Amino acid sequence: MAESAPSTKPLAPVLYAFETADQLSSRLADFIIKAQDEAVSSKKGVFRLAISGGSLPKTLNALIGRPEVKWDKWRVFFADERLVPLHSEDSNFYTCNEELFSKVPELKREYIHTIDEKLLREPEELSDEYEKQLMTAFAGKDSVAFPRFDLVLLGMGPDGHTCSLFPGHALLNEELRWVAWLDDSPKPPPTRITLTFPVLRHAHRVAFVASGAGKQEVLAQALDHPGELPCSKIKPAPPGQVFWFTDLEAAKQDKATTYPLPAARVPNSERALLLCTVPRDSTVCGRQARLCERAAASGHILVRPQTRSGADDRPTGRVDKRTTANNRKVDNTLTFSRAHQAQRISAGSKHSMSELKLRRLTEHNQRLREDLERPRVRVSEASASLIQYCKSTRDHLCPSIWGPLPKNEDPYAPVAQGGCCTIM
Ligand SMILES: O=C1O[C@H](COP(=O)(O)O)[C@@H](O)[C@H](O)[C@H]1O
């Protein structure tokens, strides 16, 4: 029987809820270290991650002093950044620096990819330049379409925004750019850049951190109605997966079905709740079941019914293929921004962004040409030729039509016994 193709259906998100901020932080550190080890031991040899601002950086403090962290292998990007000077308290770099980078001198500044402050007044150029930094870091055959981060660490705003992707914003439909910009962010400061959905969906792992009662309602909405809020639109293709690191306040679920386990079996260090979303009325099966078993072995488990199933996988919003959300034409010829043209003229970097973009388009173009050149026949001709083939080709598996098979042509005839060769 033919082997079935691996499923492309996104895996259900996994949610961990911890009793204390310290537990959350320390388990998150374990999770990051695991992602780091996997990435470093692969042939890339480095760990490429994207970090958010807001409340997230503080939760990374359990990494400080952990001997397993290979800081020299880290390549850090920002999932989003506000267009303010890097020393401004509003800058995501500033927050990450205060909470983490400045406390780990082993993480060299050159591996922390920040925005170009000289371009703060030119958001389009600045986002192009940041995209170029990504392209240089991810240059390689497997990332021509989109970069694949080993880990993306995200926060979730009370309105369900993540990165700088806000509910109802046109950037939610961006399907071509790696990095996009906006100057109408509902949350100040207004001008920002952000990774786009296709990049987030491409990641190996996406981990959200959301804590506090203020996130309770929005977290419930994100889990109950996947695809509605920007944060729950991120559904990486398998084996990529979304993980939620929360505290009990945020994860408190009134409607959740709880399967209590004997409290005695729950070691204090393991007081995590694993909450899986499963379609209402369905039984937990397959991978989810294994996850549940594992969770059950170490603590409590909550299985939370999903109120709507299926509908959330449909794409939301249409994308005009010829225009990006930042309104740049991309129909086969690229309109290079001024910064790009300058780069092309200086022709300094081998992987200049325009060259990489051109390479992406050329490869895509080539694939389209090959498709076009494939010989085509009308459906009616193809059907006639198929009928003719069936009429003229004996099918031994249909003896009622083609008669019995001569023994020597029967593939199912028993093999002659008595050795592997015939002595004549
Ligand atoms: O503006 C932003 O907000 C989100 C969420 O922040 P939080 O403080 O509610 O966790 C953050 O993830 C993003 O990086 C930031 O620019």
Short mmCIF file of C-alpha atoms and ligand atoms in Angstrom, two decimals:
data_model
loop_
_atom_site.label_atom_id
_atom_site.label_comp_id
_atom_site.label_asym_id
_atom_site.label_seq_id
_atom_site.Cartn_x
_atom_site.Cartn_y
_atom_site.Cartn_z
CA MET A 1 0.00 0.00 0.00
CA ALA A 2 1.29 3.49 -0.80
CA GLU A 3 2.68 5.40 2.19
CA SER A 4 0.47 8.32 3.15
CA ALA A 5 2.03 11.79 2.85
CA PRO A 6 2.84 13.52 6.17
CA SER A 7 -0.05 15.65 7.36
CA THR A 8 0.15 19.38 6.78
CA LYS A 9 -2.66 20.06 9.24
CA PRO A 10 -1.35 22.37 11.98
CA LEU A 11 -0.82 20.66 15.32
CA ALA A 12 -2.98 21.79 18.23
CA PRO A 13 -1.23 24.30 20.46
CA VAL A 14 0.10 23.07 23.78
CA LEU A 15 -0.46 25.18 26.84
CA TYR A 16 1.52 25.05 30.06
CA ALA A 17 0.27 26.97 33.05
CA PHE A 18 2.49 27.44 36.09
CA GLU A 19 1.71 28.47 39.61
CA THR A 20 4.47 31.01 39.98
CA ALA A 21 6.38 33.39 37.75
CA ASP A 22 9.61 31.66 38.76
CA GLN A 23 8.35 28.27 37.63
CA LEU A 24 7.19 29.73 34.35
CA SER A 25 10.51 31.39 33.82
CA SER A 26 12.54 28.33 34.67
CA ARG A 27 10.48 25.97 32.48
CA LEU A 28 10.65 28.46 29.66
CA ALA A 29 14.43 28.48 30.06
CA ASP A 30 14.47 24.66 29.80
CA PHE A 31 12.34 24.86 26.68
CA ILE A 32 14.61 27.46 25.08
CA ILE A 33 17.72 25.45 25.92
CA LYS A 34 16.18 22.36 24.33
CA ALA A 35 15.40 24.34 21.17
CA GLN A 36 18.95 25.75 21.25
CA ASP A 37 20.54 22.30 21.59
CA GLU A 38 18.54 20.92 18.69
CA ALA A 39 19.46 23.84 16.49
CA VAL A 40 23.14 23.87 17.43
CA SER A 41 23.54 20.14 16.89
CA SER A 42 22.01 20.42 13.41
CA LYS A 43 24.28 21.25 10.52
CA LYS A 44 23.61 24.97 10.85
CA GLY A 45 25.45 25.00 14.17
CA VAL A 46 23.73 28.18 15.37
CA PHE A 47 20.51 29.02 17.17
CA ARG A 48 18.40 31.60 15.37
CA LEU A 49 15.61 33.09 17.37
CA ALA A 50 13.28 36.06 17.33
CA ILE A 51 12.35 37.85 20.56
CA SER A 52 9.51 40.23 21.36
CA GLY A 53 9.32 43.20 23.68
CA GLY A 54 6.63 44.06 26.21
CA SER A 55 6.40 41.77 29.21
CA LEU A 56 8.25 38.87 27.60
CA PRO A 57 11.93 39.80 28.15
CA LYS A 58 11.54 39.73 31.94
CA THR A 59 10.48 36.08 31.77
CA LEU A 60 13.82 35.20 30.17
CA ASN A 61 15.80 35.95 33.32
CA ALA A 62 16.04 32.27 34.32
CA LEU A 63 18.45 31.83 31.43
CA ILE A 64 21.00 34.01 33.16
CA GLY A 65 23.65 31.84 34.78
CA ARG A 66 22.47 28.60 33.20
CA PRO A 67 25.67 26.84 32.07
CA GLU A 68 23.89 25.00 29.24
CA VAL A 69 23.21 28.22 27.33
CA LYS A 70 25.60 28.53 24.40
CA TRP A 71 25.39 32.30 24.04
CA ASP A 72 28.04 32.38 21.32
CA LYS A 73 25.73 30.33 19.11
CA TRP A 74 22.74 32.64 19.49
CA ARG A 75 21.66 34.84 16.59
CA VAL A 76 18.98 37.16 17.91
CA PHE A 77 16.39 39.04 15.88
CA PHE A 78 13.38 41.05 16.99
CA ALA A 79 9.92 39.73 16.27
CA ASP A 80 8.91 43.37 16.14
CA GLU A 81 10.50 46.68 16.97
CA ARG A 82 9.25 50.17 17.62
CA LEU A 83 10.88 52.89 15.51
CA VAL A 84 12.49 54.81 18.34
CA PRO A 85 16.13 55.18 19.31
CA LEU A 86 17.59 52.02 20.82
CA HIS A 87 18.24 53.80 24.11
CA SER A 88 14.57 54.78 24.40
CA GLU A 89 12.53 52.92 27.00
CA ASP A 90 9.96 52.26 24.28
CA SER A 91 12.41 50.23 22.25
CA ASN A 92 12.05 46.44 22.39
CA PHE A 93 15.83 46.19 22.18
CA TYR A 94 16.09 48.45 25.23
CA THR A 95 13.77 46.19 27.28
CA CYS A 96 15.54 43.02 26.18
CA ASN A 97 18.88 44.63 26.92
CA GLU A 98 17.80 45.71 30.40
CA GLU A 99 16.37 42.32 31.26
CA LEU A 100 18.77 39.97 29.52
CA PHE A 101 21.46 41.04 27.04
CA SER A 102 23.30 43.39 29.39
CA LYS A 103 23.50 40.56 31.94
CA VAL A 104 25.09 38.06 29.58
CA PRO A 105 28.24 39.59 28.08
CA GLU A 106 28.91 36.25 26.37
CA LEU A 107 26.14 37.17 23.93
CA LYS A 108 28.07 39.43 21.59
CA ARG A 109 26.38 42.61 20.42
CA GLU A 110 27.15 41.77 16.77
CA TYR A 111 24.83 38.76 17.05
CA ILE A 112 21.93 40.88 18.24
CA HIS A 113 20.27 42.20 15.12
CA THR A 114 18.85 45.61 15.84
CA ILE A 115 17.20 48.13 13.53
CA ASP A 116 19.31 50.72 11.76
CA GLU A 117 18.79 53.87 13.85
CA LYS A 118 19.85 56.08 10.96
CA LEU A 119 16.64 55.11 9.16
CA LEU A 120 14.16 55.83 11.96
CA ARG A 121 12.41 58.44 9.85
CA GLU A 122 12.16 56.16 6.83
CA PRO A 123 10.17 53.14 7.93
CA GLU A 124 10.09 51.54 4.52
CA GLU A 125 13.85 51.72 4.12
CA LEU A 126 14.32 50.60 7.67
CA SER A 127 12.10 47.54 7.26
CA ASP A 128 13.88 46.70 3.98
CA GLU A 129 17.21 46.96 5.77
CA TYR A 130 16.01 44.68 8.57
CA GLU A 131 14.72 42.21 6.00
CA LYS A 132 18.14 42.31 4.43
CA GLN A 133 19.74 41.42 7.77
CA LEU A 134 17.44 38.41 7.90
CA MET A 135 18.20 37.45 4.36
CA THR A 136 21.89 37.54 5.01
CA ALA A 137 21.55 35.42 8.15
CA PHE A 138 19.21 32.94 6.53
CA ALA A 139 20.75 32.90 3.07
CA GLY A 140 20.56 29.35 1.86
CA LYS A 141 18.55 27.21 -0.42
CA ASP A 142 15.97 26.24 2.17
CA SER A 143 15.09 29.78 3.09
CA VAL A 144 14.61 31.42 -0.27
CA ALA A 145 10.87 31.64 0.33
CA PHE A 146 10.87 32.44 4.04
CA PRO A 147 13.36 32.19 6.88
CA ARG A 148 12.87 29.33 9.32
CA PHE A 149 13.55 30.48 12.88
CA ASP A 150 14.48 27.79 15.38
CA LEU A 151 12.35 29.59 17.91
CA VAL A 152 10.11 32.65 17.96
CA LEU A 153 9.28 34.05 21.40
CA LEU A 154 6.09 36.07 21.38
CA GLY A 155 3.87 38.03 23.68
CA MET A 156 0.16 38.66 23.37
CA GLY A 157 -1.45 42.02 23.98
CA PRO A 158 -4.83 42.33 25.72
CA ASP A 159 -6.39 42.88 22.28
CA GLY A 160 -4.83 39.65 20.96
CA HIS A 161 -2.07 41.36 18.99
CA THR A 162 1.27 39.72 18.69
CA CYS A 163 4.50 41.17 17.29
CA SER A 164 3.07 44.39 15.82
CA LEU A 165 0.23 42.55 14.09
CA PHE A 166 -2.92 44.19 15.38
CA PRO A 167 -6.53 43.03 15.00
CA GLY A 168 -8.09 44.25 11.76
CA HIS A 169 -4.87 45.74 10.41
CA ALA A 170 -3.99 45.37 6.72
CA LEU A 171 -0.66 43.78 7.65
CA LEU A 172 -2.52 40.65 8.72
CA ASN A 173 -2.87 39.94 4.99
CA GLU A 174 0.79 40.42 4.14
CA GLU A 175 1.93 37.24 2.44
CA LEU A 176 5.09 38.26 0.62
CA ARG A 177 7.31 40.37 2.81
CA TRP A 178 9.45 38.98 5.63
CA VAL A 179 9.42 42.25 7.52
CA ALA A 180 6.67 44.86 7.16
CA TRP A 181 6.17 48.31 8.65
CA LEU A 182 3.24 50.29 9.97
CA ASP A 183 2.83 53.87 11.13
CA ASP A 184 -0.65 53.51 12.59
CA SER A 185 -0.12 51.11 15.47
CA PRO A 186 -3.07 51.46 17.86
CA LYS A 187 -0.62 50.95 20.71
CA PRO A 188 2.07 53.65 20.94
CA PRO A 189 4.57 54.24 19.56
CA PRO A 190 2.76 54.25 16.21
CA THR A 191 5.64 53.45 13.88
CA ARG A 192 6.99 49.93 13.99
CA ILE A 193 8.30 47.01 12.01
CA THR A 194 7.16 43.45 12.44
CA LEU A 195 7.79 39.95 11.20
CA THR A 196 4.92 38.86 8.98
CA PHE A 197 2.62 35.85 9.33
CA PRO A 198 4.34 33.72 6.67
CA VAL A 199 7.61 34.05 8.59
CA LEU A 200 5.94 33.20 11.90
CA ARG A 201 4.15 30.24 10.35
CA HIS A 202 7.43 28.97 8.97
CA ALA A 203 9.14 28.72 12.37
CA HIS A 204 10.17 25.45 13.97
CA ARG A 205 8.66 26.48 17.29
CA VAL A 206 6.61 29.46 18.38
CA ALA A 207 6.31 30.07 22.12
CA PHE A 208 3.89 32.62 23.53
CA VAL A 209 4.29 33.93 27.04
CA ALA A 210 1.18 35.42 28.61
CA SER A 211 0.58 35.89 32.30
CA GLY A 212 -1.72 37.69 34.67
CA ALA A 213 -5.47 37.97 35.00
CA GLY A 214 -5.46 40.72 32.35
CA LYS A 215 -4.68 38.09 29.72
CA GLN A 216 -7.31 35.57 30.87
CA GLU A 217 -10.14 36.51 28.56
CA VAL A 218 -8.01 37.00 25.51
CA LEU A 219 -6.18 33.72 26.10
CA ALA A 220 -9.50 31.88 26.34
CA GLN A 221 -10.58 33.52 23.09
CA ALA A 222 -7.31 32.61 21.40
CA LEU A 223 -7.69 28.95 22.37
CA ASP A 224 -11.43 28.70 21.78
CA HIS A 225 -11.53 30.53 18.50
CA PRO A 226 -8.26 29.85 16.74
CA GLY A 227 -7.78 32.09 13.75
CA GLU A 228 -9.80 35.02 15.07
CA LEU A 229 -7.13 37.02 16.88
CA PRO A 230 -3.77 37.83 15.34
CA CYS A 231 -1.98 35.69 17.95
CA SER A 232 -4.07 32.61 17.17
CA LYS A 233 -3.60 32.98 13.44
CA ILE A 234 -0.09 31.61 13.84
CA LYS A 235 -0.36 27.95 12.97
CA PRO A 236 3.01 26.66 11.85
CA ALA A 237 3.04 23.79 9.40
CA PRO A 238 4.05 20.52 11.12
CA PRO A 239 6.47 19.70 12.60
CA GLY A 240 6.37 23.35 13.71
CA GLN A 241 4.18 23.92 16.75
CA VAL A 242 2.81 26.62 19.02
CA PHE A 243 3.38 26.49 22.78
CA TRP A 244 1.82 28.76 25.39
CA PHE A 245 3.62 29.48 28.64
CA THR A 246 1.17 31.01 31.05
CA ASP A 247 0.43 31.32 34.72
CA LEU A 248 -2.68 30.01 36.43
CA GLU A 249 -4.25 33.45 36.45
CA ALA A 250 -4.14 33.74 32.69
CA ALA A 251 -5.03 30.10 32.08
CA LYS A 252 -7.95 30.00 34.50
CA GLN A 253 -10.75 28.39 32.55
CA ASP A 254 -14.28 28.30 33.83
CA LYS A 255 -15.56 26.02 31.12
CA ALA A 256 -12.61 23.69 30.97
CA THR A 257 -13.17 20.01 31.62
CA THR A 258 -10.78 18.92 34.31
CA TYR A 259 -9.53 15.40 34.70
CA PRO A 260 -8.24 15.42 38.25
CA LEU A 261 -5.33 13.21 39.09
CA PRO A 262 -4.33 12.19 42.60
CA ALA A 263 -2.61 15.24 44.04
CA ALA A 264 -0.04 13.00 45.66
CA ARG A 265 1.29 12.15 42.23
CA VAL A 266 2.08 15.74 41.46
CA PRO A 267 5.58 16.69 42.55
CA ASN A 268 5.74 20.37 43.43
CA SER A 269 8.30 21.07 40.77
CA GLU A 270 5.96 19.62 38.17
CA ARG A 271 2.80 21.56 38.98
CA ALA A 272 2.17 22.40 35.40
CA LEU A 273 -1.15 22.03 33.72
CA LEU A 274 -1.08 20.88 30.18
CA LEU A 275 -4.12 22.00 28.35
CA CYS A 276 -4.86 20.71 24.90
CA THR A 277 -7.56 22.01 22.65
CA VAL A 278 -9.57 19.30 21.01
CA PRO A 279 -12.72 19.57 18.95
CA ARG A 280 -15.88 19.41 21.05
CA ASP A 281 -17.26 15.88 21.46
CA SER A 282 -14.18 14.26 20.02
CA THR A 283 -12.02 11.89 21.96
CA VAL A 284 -8.40 12.74 22.54
CA CYS A 285 -6.38 10.69 20.14
CA GLY A 286 -2.97 10.14 18.59
CA ARG A 287 -0.32 12.66 19.41
CA GLN A 288 -2.62 14.56 21.74
CA ALA A 289 -3.24 11.37 23.66
CA ARG A 290 0.48 10.81 24.10
CA LEU A 291 0.93 14.40 25.24
CA CYS A 292 -1.93 13.95 27.66
CA GLU A 293 -0.46 10.75 29.02
CA ARG A 294 2.86 12.44 29.53
CA ALA A 295 1.19 15.35 31.25
CA ALA A 296 -0.90 13.01 33.32
CA ALA A 297 2.22 11.27 34.52
CA SER A 298 3.63 14.50 35.83
CA GLY A 299 0.70 16.56 36.94
CA HIS A 300 -2.84 17.64 36.20
CA ILE A 301 -4.30 17.77 32.80
CA LEU A 302 -7.05 19.85 31.38
CA VAL A 303 -8.72 18.99 28.14
CA ARG A 304 -10.51 21.98 26.88
CA PRO A 305 -13.24 21.65 24.29
CA GLN A 306 -12.88 23.81 21.24
CA THR A 307 -16.14 25.62 20.62
CA ARG A 308 -15.75 25.80 16.87
CA SER A 309 -13.95 23.21 14.86
CA GLY A 310 -12.77 23.28 11.30
CA ALA A 311 -13.77 26.79 10.36
CA ASP A 312 -10.60 28.27 11.80
CA ASP A 313 -8.35 26.70 9.23
CA ARG A 314 -9.78 28.73 6.43
CA PRO A 315 -7.67 31.62 5.26
CA THR A 316 -9.03 34.93 6.43
CA GLY A 317 -8.86 37.90 4.16
CA ARG A 318 -7.75 38.04 0.59
CA VAL A 319 -4.38 39.09 -0.65
CA ASP A 320 -3.98 41.00 -3.81
CA LYS A 321 -1.07 39.06 -5.23
CA ARG A 322 0.30 42.03 -7.06
CA THR A 323 0.49 44.41 -4.16
CA THR A 324 1.91 43.92 -0.69
CA ALA A 325 0.20 45.36 2.33
CA ASN A 326 2.85 48.06 2.33
CA ASN A 327 1.61 48.87 -1.13
CA ARG A 328 4.67 47.92 -3.07
CA LYS A 329 4.19 46.37 -6.46
CA VAL A 330 5.71 42.94 -6.78
CA ASP A 331 4.29 41.63 -10.04
CA ASN A 332 7.46 40.02 -11.32
CA THR A 333 9.43 43.22 -11.44
CA LEU A 334 10.37 44.65 -8.12
CA THR A 335 10.17 48.31 -7.42
CA PHE A 336 13.32 48.77 -5.43
CA SER A 337 13.19 51.36 -2.74
CA ARG A 338 15.82 54.07 -2.65
CA ALA A 339 17.81 52.17 -0.05
CA HIS A 340 17.90 49.13 -2.32
CA GLN A 341 19.03 51.12 -5.28
CA ALA A 342 21.81 52.59 -3.20
CA GLN A 343 22.79 49.09 -2.19
CA ARG A 344 22.79 47.92 -5.75
CA ILE A 345 24.98 50.79 -6.80
CA SER A 346 27.45 50.25 -4.01
CA ALA A 347 27.20 46.51 -4.73
CA GLY A 348 29.07 45.89 -1.52
CA SER A 349 27.36 42.86 -0.05
CA LYS A 350 27.32 39.58 -1.90
CA HIS A 351 23.91 38.83 -0.50
CA SER A 352 22.48 42.26 -0.97
CA MET A 353 18.78 42.19 -0.44
CA SER A 354 17.90 43.05 -3.99
CA GLU A 355 20.03 40.17 -5.25
CA LEU A 356 18.34 37.74 -2.91
CA LYS A 357 14.92 38.99 -3.85
CA LEU A 358 15.84 38.72 -7.48
CA ARG A 359 17.05 35.16 -6.88
CA ARG A 360 13.77 34.27 -5.17
CA LEU A 361 11.79 35.67 -8.06
CA THR A 362 14.02 34.12 -10.70
CA GLU A 363 13.65 30.71 -9.11
CA HIS A 364 9.92 31.12 -8.85
CA ASN A 365 9.79 32.28 -12.44
CA GLN A 366 11.82 29.26 -13.52
CA ARG A 367 9.40 26.90 -11.79
CA LEU A 368 6.47 28.60 -13.52
CA ARG A 369 8.20 28.29 -16.89
CA GLU A 370 8.85 24.59 -16.35
CA ASP A 371 5.19 24.16 -15.51
CA LEU A 372 4.19 26.01 -18.62
CA GLU A 373 6.47 23.97 -20.84
CA ARG A 374 5.09 20.66 -19.67
CA PRO A 375 3.22 19.09 -22.64
CA ARG A 376 -0.52 19.53 -22.35
CA VAL A 377 -3.40 17.65 -23.96
CA ARG A 378 -7.11 18.33 -23.89
CA VAL A 379 -9.05 16.44 -21.25
CA SER A 380 -11.09 14.78 -24.02
CA GLU A 381 -7.91 13.55 -25.74
CA ALA A 382 -6.46 12.31 -22.47
CA SER A 383 -9.69 10.41 -21.73
CA ALA A 384 -9.77 8.87 -25.21
CA SER A 385 -6.16 7.77 -24.88
CA LEU A 386 -6.89 6.27 -21.47
CA ILE A 387 -9.87 4.35 -22.86
CA GLN A 388 -7.75 3.12 -25.75
CA TYR A 389 -5.02 1.98 -23.36
CA CYS A 390 -7.49 0.07 -21.21
CA LYS A 391 -9.03 -1.62 -24.25
CA SER A 392 -5.73 -2.78 -25.66
CA THR A 393 -3.78 -3.67 -22.53
CA ARG A 394 -4.44 -7.01 -20.86
CA ASP A 395 -5.16 -6.68 -17.20
CA HIS A 396 -4.43 -10.01 -15.56
CA LEU A 397 -6.21 -8.98 -12.43
CA CYS A 398 -9.52 -8.99 -14.32
CA PRO A 399 -9.72 -12.60 -15.58
CA SER A 400 -13.47 -12.19 -16.21
CA ILE A 401 -12.55 -9.75 -19.02
CA TRP A 402 -9.14 -10.91 -20.15
CA GLY A 403 -9.38 -14.66 -19.48
CA PRO A 404 -7.12 -16.83 -17.32
CA LEU A 405 -3.43 -16.14 -17.18
CA PRO A 406 -0.82 -18.57 -18.50
CA LYS A 407 0.93 -19.93 -15.39
CA ASN A 408 4.32 -18.47 -16.25
CA GLU A 409 2.81 -14.94 -16.43
CA ASP A 410 0.90 -15.19 -13.16
CA PRO A 411 2.62 -12.92 -10.63
CA TYR A 412 0.73 -14.59 -7.80
CA ALA A 413 1.52 -18.20 -8.70
CA PRO A 414 3.30 -20.04 -5.85
CA VAL A 415 7.07 -19.94 -6.16
CA ALA A 416 8.61 -23.30 -7.07
CA GLN A 417 10.05 -24.92 -3.95
CA GLY A 418 13.47 -26.47 -3.57
CA GLY A 419 16.22 -23.90 -3.82
CA CYS A 420 17.16 -20.74 -5.52
CA CYS A 421 18.30 -22.13 -8.83
CA THR A 422 17.27 -24.80 -11.32
CA ILE A 423 19.73 -27.47 -12.31
CA MET A 424 19.22 -28.40 -15.91
O1 LIG B 1 3.69 46.32 21.65
C1 LIG B 1 4.03 45.19 21.89
O2 LIG B 1 3.19 44.38 22.60
C2 LIG B 1 3.30 42.97 22.58
C3 LIG B 1 2.59 42.44 23.83
O3 LIG B 1 3.18 43.06 24.94
P1 LIG B 1 2.80 42.65 26.44
O4 LIG B 1 3.48 43.69 27.29
O5 LIG B 1 1.31 42.68 26.56
O6 LIG B 1 3.37 41.29 26.67
C4 LIG B 1 4.74 42.54 22.48
O7 LIG B 1 4.81 41.14 22.32
C5 LIG B 1 5.39 43.25 21.32
O8 LIG B 1 6.73 42.83 21.14
C6 LIG B 1 5.38 44.71 21.59
O9 LIG B 1 5.99 45.48 20.58
#
